[in-house]
XYZ file of C-alpha atoms in Angstrom:
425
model
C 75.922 51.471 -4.025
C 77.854 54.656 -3.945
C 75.116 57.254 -3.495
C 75.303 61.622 -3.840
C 73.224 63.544 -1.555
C 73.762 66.864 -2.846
C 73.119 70.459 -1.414
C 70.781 69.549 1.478
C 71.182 71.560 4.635
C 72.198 68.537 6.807
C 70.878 68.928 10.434
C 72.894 66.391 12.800
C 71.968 66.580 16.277
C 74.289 64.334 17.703
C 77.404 65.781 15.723
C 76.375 69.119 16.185
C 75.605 69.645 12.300
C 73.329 71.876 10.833
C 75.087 73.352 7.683
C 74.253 73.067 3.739
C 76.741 70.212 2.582
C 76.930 67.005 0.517
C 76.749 63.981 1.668
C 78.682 60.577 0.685
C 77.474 57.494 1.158
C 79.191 54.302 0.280
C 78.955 50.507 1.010
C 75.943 51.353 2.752
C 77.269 53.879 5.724
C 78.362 57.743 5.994
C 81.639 58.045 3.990
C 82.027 61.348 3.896
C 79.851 65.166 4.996
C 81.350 67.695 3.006
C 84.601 66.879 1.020
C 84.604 64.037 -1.824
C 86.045 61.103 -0.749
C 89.071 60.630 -2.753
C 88.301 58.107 -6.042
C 84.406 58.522 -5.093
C 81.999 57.918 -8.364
C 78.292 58.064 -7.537
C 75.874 55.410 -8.827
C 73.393 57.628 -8.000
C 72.854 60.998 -7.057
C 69.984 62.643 -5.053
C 69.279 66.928 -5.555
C 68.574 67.791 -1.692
C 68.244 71.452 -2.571
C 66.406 72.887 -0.513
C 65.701 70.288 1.517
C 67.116 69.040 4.853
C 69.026 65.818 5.334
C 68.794 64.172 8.840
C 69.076 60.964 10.263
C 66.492 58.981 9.428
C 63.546 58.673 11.943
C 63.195 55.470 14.694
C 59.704 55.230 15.674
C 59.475 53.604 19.392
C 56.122 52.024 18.533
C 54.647 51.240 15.260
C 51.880 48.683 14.998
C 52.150 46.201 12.374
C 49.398 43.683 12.573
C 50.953 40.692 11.092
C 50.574 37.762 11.961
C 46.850 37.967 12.629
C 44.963 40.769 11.495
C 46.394 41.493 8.166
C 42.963 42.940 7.276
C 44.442 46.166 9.325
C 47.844 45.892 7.868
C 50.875 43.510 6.716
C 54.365 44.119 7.652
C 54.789 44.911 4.002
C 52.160 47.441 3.429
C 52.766 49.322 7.131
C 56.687 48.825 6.530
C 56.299 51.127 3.000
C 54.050 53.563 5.190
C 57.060 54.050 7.073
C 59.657 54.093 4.570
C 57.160 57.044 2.997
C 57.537 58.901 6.450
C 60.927 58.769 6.749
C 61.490 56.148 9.253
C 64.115 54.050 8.689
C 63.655 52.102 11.508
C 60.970 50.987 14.064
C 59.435 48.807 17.041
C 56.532 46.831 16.879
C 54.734 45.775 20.098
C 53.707 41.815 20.721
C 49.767 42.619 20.529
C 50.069 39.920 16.953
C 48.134 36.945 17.237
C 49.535 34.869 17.895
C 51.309 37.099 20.469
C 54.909 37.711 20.050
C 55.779 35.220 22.997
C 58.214 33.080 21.174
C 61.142 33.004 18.862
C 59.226 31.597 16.101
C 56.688 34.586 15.909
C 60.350 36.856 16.688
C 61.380 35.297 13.356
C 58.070 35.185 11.651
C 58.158 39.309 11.816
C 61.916 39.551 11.318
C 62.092 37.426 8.477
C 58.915 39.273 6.781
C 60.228 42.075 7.197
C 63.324 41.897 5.610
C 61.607 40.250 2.621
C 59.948 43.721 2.338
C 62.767 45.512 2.329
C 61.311 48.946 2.946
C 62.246 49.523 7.182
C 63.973 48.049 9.592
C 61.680 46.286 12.196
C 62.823 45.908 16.043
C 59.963 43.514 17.253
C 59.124 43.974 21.035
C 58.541 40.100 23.064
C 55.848 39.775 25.132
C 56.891 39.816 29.130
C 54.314 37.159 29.927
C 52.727 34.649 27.982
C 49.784 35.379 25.707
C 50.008 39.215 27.352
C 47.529 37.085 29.805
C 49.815 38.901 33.046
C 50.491 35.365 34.796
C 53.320 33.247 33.575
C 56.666 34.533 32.756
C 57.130 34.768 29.362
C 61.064 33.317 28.023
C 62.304 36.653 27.869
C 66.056 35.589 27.384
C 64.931 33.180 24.188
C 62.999 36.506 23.056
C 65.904 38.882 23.152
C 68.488 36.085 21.559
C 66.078 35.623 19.168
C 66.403 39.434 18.057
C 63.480 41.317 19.684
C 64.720 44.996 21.166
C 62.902 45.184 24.697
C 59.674 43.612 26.410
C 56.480 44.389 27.168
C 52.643 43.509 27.967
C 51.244 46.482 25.820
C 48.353 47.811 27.257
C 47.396 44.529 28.557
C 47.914 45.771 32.336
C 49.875 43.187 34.847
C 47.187 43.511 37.701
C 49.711 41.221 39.947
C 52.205 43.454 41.454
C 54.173 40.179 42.912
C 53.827 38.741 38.959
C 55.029 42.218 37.625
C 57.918 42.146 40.026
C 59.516 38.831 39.218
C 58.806 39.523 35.636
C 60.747 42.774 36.271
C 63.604 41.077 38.285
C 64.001 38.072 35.632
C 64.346 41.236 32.821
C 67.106 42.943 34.866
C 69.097 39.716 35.548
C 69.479 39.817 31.517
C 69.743 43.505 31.652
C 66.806 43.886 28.665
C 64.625 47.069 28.266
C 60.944 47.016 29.577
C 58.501 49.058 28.063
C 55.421 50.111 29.813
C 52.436 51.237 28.757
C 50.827 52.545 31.835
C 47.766 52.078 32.521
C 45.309 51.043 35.438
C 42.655 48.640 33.746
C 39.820 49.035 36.664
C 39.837 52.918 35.973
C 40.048 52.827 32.011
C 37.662 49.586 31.431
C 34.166 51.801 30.718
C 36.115 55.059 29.374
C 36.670 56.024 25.664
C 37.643 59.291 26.184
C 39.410 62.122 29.186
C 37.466 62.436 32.094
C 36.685 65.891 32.454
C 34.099 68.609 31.352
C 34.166 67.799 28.030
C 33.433 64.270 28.662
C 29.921 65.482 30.286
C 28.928 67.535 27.910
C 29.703 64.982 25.446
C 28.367 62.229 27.156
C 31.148 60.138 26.982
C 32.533 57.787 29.817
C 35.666 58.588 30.526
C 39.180 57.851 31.592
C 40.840 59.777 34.375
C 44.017 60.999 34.716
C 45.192 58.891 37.309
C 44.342 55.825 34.892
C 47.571 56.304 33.963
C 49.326 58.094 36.805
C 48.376 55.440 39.457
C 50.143 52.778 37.157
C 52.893 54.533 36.588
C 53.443 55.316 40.087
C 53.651 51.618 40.612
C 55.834 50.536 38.189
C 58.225 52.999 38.909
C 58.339 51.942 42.542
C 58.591 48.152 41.281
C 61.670 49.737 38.224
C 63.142 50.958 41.715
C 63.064 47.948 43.321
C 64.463 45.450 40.923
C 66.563 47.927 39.011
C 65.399 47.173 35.638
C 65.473 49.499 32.273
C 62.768 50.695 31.975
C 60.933 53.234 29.243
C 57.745 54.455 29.492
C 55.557 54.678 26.388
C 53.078 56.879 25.135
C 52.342 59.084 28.045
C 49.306 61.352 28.092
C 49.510 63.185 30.750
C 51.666 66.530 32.782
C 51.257 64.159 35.876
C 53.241 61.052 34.984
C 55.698 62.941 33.063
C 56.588 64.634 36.251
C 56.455 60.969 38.145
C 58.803 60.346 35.040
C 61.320 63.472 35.824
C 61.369 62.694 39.510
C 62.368 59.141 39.314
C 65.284 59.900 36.824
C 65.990 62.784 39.365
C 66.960 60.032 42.008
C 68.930 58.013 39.265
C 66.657 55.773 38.223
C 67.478 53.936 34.658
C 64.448 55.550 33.226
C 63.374 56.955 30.049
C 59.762 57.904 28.338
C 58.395 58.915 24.979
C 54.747 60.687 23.697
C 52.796 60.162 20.725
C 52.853 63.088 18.174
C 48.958 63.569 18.664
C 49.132 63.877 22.220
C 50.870 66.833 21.367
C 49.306 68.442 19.470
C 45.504 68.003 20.207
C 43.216 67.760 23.495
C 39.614 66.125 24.397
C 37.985 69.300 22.718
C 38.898 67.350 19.189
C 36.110 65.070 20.025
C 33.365 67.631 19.312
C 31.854 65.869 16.392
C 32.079 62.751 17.640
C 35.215 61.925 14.567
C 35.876 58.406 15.718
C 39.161 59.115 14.055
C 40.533 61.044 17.175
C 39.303 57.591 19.204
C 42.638 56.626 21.296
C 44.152 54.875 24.008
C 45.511 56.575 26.249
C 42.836 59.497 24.945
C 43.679 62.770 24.148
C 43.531 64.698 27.086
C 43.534 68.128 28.383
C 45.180 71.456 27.757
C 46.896 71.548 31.106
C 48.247 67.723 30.076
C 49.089 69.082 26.721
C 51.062 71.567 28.117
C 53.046 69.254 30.344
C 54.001 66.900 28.101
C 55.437 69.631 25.825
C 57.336 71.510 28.846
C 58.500 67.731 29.503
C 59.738 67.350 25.995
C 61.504 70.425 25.828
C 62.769 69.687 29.574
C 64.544 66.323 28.604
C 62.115 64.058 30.292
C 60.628 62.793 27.242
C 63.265 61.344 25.249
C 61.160 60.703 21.586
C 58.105 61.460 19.524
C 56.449 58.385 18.220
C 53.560 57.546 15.387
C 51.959 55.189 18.099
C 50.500 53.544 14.825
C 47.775 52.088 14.615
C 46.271 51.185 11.310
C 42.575 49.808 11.387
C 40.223 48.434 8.535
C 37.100 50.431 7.706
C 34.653 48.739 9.902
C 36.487 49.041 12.875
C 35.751 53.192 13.116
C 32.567 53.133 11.214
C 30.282 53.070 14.324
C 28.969 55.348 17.286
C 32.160 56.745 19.269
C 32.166 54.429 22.047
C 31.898 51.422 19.910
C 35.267 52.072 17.975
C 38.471 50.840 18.005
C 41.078 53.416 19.171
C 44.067 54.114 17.086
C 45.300 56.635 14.308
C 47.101 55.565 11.077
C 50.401 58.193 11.579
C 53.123 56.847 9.871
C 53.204 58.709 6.607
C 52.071 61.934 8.648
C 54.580 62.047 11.532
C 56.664 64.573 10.000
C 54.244 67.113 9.146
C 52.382 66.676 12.615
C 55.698 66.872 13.981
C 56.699 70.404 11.786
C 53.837 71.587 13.760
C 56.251 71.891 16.936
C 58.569 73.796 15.243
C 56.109 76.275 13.741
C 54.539 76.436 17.002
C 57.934 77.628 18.529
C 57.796 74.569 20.681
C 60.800 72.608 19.252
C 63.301 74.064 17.145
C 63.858 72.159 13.978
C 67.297 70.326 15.769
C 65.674 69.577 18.587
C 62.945 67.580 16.794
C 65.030 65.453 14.805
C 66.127 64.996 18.115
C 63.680 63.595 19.322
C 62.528 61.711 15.936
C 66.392 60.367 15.809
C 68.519 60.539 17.998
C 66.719 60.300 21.181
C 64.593 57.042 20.861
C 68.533 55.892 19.341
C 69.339 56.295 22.630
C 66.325 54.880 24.515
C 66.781 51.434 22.335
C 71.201 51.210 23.201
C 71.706 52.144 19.367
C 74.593 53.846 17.486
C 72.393 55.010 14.934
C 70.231 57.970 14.729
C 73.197 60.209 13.859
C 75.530 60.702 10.143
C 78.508 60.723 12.209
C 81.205 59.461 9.437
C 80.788 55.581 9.429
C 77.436 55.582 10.676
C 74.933 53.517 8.676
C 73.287 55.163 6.309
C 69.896 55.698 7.247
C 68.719 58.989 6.180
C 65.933 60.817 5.686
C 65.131 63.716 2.593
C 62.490 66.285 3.610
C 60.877 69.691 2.157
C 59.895 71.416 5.325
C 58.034 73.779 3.369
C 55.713 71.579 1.024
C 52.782 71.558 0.819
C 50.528 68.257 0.302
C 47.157 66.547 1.042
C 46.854 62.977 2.773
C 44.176 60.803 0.320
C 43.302 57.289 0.991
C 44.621 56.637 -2.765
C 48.006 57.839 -2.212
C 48.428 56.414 1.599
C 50.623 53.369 1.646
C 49.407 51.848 5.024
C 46.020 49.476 4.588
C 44.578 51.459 7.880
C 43.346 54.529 6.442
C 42.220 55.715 9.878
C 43.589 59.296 9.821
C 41.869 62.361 10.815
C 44.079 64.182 8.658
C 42.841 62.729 5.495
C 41.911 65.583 2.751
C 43.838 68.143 5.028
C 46.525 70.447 3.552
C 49.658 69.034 5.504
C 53.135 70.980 5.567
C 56.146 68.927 5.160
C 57.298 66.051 3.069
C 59.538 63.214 2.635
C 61.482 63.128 -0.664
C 63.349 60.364 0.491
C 64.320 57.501 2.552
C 67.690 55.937 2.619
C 68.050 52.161 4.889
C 71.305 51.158 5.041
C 72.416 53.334 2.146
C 69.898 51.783 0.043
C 67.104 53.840 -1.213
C 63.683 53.202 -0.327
C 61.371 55.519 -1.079
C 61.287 58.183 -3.329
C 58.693 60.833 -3.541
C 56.970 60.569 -6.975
């Protein structure tokens, strides 16, 4: 389809773009920013007045939960959530059940998926078997089979000499590992960030070096075997800085944050809202602070949703007792805007980091509306004005904190492969 995107203030990081033009899309990639193409008739045509046009988003980690716990969410319901957000395309991590440890789960997702039509889905294979941390799992069968990277999750690898030869049989195929860092001994009792608010709260918490001591170990073991490696979701100013040394000396390293990490600390949890209940927690100011200078410094390459949609009963209980996660995926633009309007980003660098960036974490050519690109874009009013309601969210987790909130910042539309996929109504 020959689609019109017309008077949009296009922002292009990776071309350097950020002017009011139209844009041409045709057979499904950029044809032309600008100028008509000559002989060019739209089939349909989209007003961007007003608006800005960008790439559309990649989310590094988006949680699906199909196959196995489509009571949270089904690839079709979270894929429209994300479509609705403005991602065009995203990464789901193994934790399915059955766990993503073979190429007919890879194909189970895939297939689904694409049936849905809304987002492209980049499943992640499992690096050992059942995420159990003891037998290799076939990581070559996983990548032929289509998945982007590997990983165990959060399902920690307490066997250094396991972790190393599953790192050394990942770089002999030269596939991405993604780590989730974090030391299961020192997180088991915690549901929150060790520190004063956890005693005045009452709350067992997690420390700091949870995640720091992992890190610090599987950067020594990336080192050693030489893998790709990405670290995701990092919570605090310490492991971003283990992050920024270890690229420092040339290590083939990269590292993303979740949007809420951001944005909010432990004080959130006055209240006891079950909906700020995460893993890794939200930590502290000084943390917050670091992983912001980090952002702006380079070391964090993306902001993610870290999505993680949950039925009612699963956060309908005393803190402790709940299951951590947010549903983000329709509200990672706004909470994102918030960088920008808290002079912490500047509009280009956040599609940046929403685009371009995790792009180049994954080896993609997308993430950009260079001419020929494929057309993935992404339609959004930076100025209006809306409130999340359970009604109108498209995910089945309606586990936001956000819900009945006036949020800033919308998504008129999504474009996948110069198809469109979601229109605001």
């Amino acid at each position: 389809m020959n689609i019109l995107i017309t008077g949009g203030r296009v922002i292009d990081p990776a071309n350097h773009v950020n002017e009011v033009m139209d844009v041409y899309v045709q057979d499904g990639r950029i044809a032309s920013l600008g100028a008509a193409i000559p002989g060019f008739v739209a089939e349909l045509t989209l007003d961007a007045s007003g608006k800005v046009v960008s790439p559309g988003f990649i989310d590094l980690c988006a949680t699906m939960r199909e196959p196995g716990y489509t009571h949270k969410g089904t690839l079709r319901s979270e894929t429209h959530a994300a479509a609705a957000g403005g991602i065009t395309t995203l990464c789901c991590p193994p934790t399915s059940n059955p766990v993503n440890d073979s190429a007919a789960v890879t194909k189970l997702i895939s297939d689904k998926a694409r049936q849905a039509g809304f987002t492209r889905v980049l499943p992640i294979g499992a690096l050992t078997k059942g995420l159990e941390g003891e037998q290799l799992a076939n990581m070559q069968g996983l990548s032929e089979s289509g998945c982007i990277a590997v990983s165990n999750g959060r399902n920690a690898i307490r066997n250094s000499l396991t972790l190393m030869r599953c790192l050394e049989y990942a770089a002999t195929f030269d596939l991405l590992v993604i780590f989730q860092s974090q030391d299961p001994d020192l997180s088991a009792a915690g549901v929150m960030h060790d520190g004063a608010n956890a005693v005045r709260f009452g709350l067992p918490g997690i420390p700091e070096t949870a995640e720091t001591i992992a890190v610090a170990r599987d950067l020594l073991l990336v080192e050693q075997t030489g893998v790709r490696a990405h670290f995701g979701q990092l919570s605090t100013a310490r492991a971003a800085q283990l992050i920024m040394d270890a690229r420092a000396k040339g290590l083939r390293v990269t590292a993303d944050v979740a949007v809420h990490h951001l944005l909010y600390t432990d004080a959130k949890l006055n209240g006891f809202n079950s909906l700020y209940h995460v893993n890794p927690p939200l930590r502290s100011a000084i943390d917050r602070a670091g992983l912001r200078e980090a952002l702006l410094g380079g070391t964090l390459s993306a902001i993610c949703s870290d999505h993680q949609p949950h039925d009612e009963a699963a956060k309908r209980a005393p803190f402790g007792a709940t299951e951590p996660g947010i549903s983000g995926l329709e509200t990672l633009l706004s909470q994102a805007l918030l960088l920008v309007e808290q002079d912490v980003l500047t509009l280009d660098q956040l599609i940046e980091k929403l685009s371009l960036g995790p792009a180049r974490v994954l080896g993609l050519d997308s993430g950009q509306l260079g001419l020929g690109s494929v057309a993935d874009i992404c339609v959004f009013d930076p100025e209006a004005e809306w409130i999340l309601t359970e009604e109108a969210m498209r995910s089945s987790g309606k586990n936001s904190p956000l819900l009945g909130l006036p949020l800033k910042g919308r998504v008129c539309y999504t474009l996948v492969d110069g198809e469109l996929v979601y229109q605001a109504s």
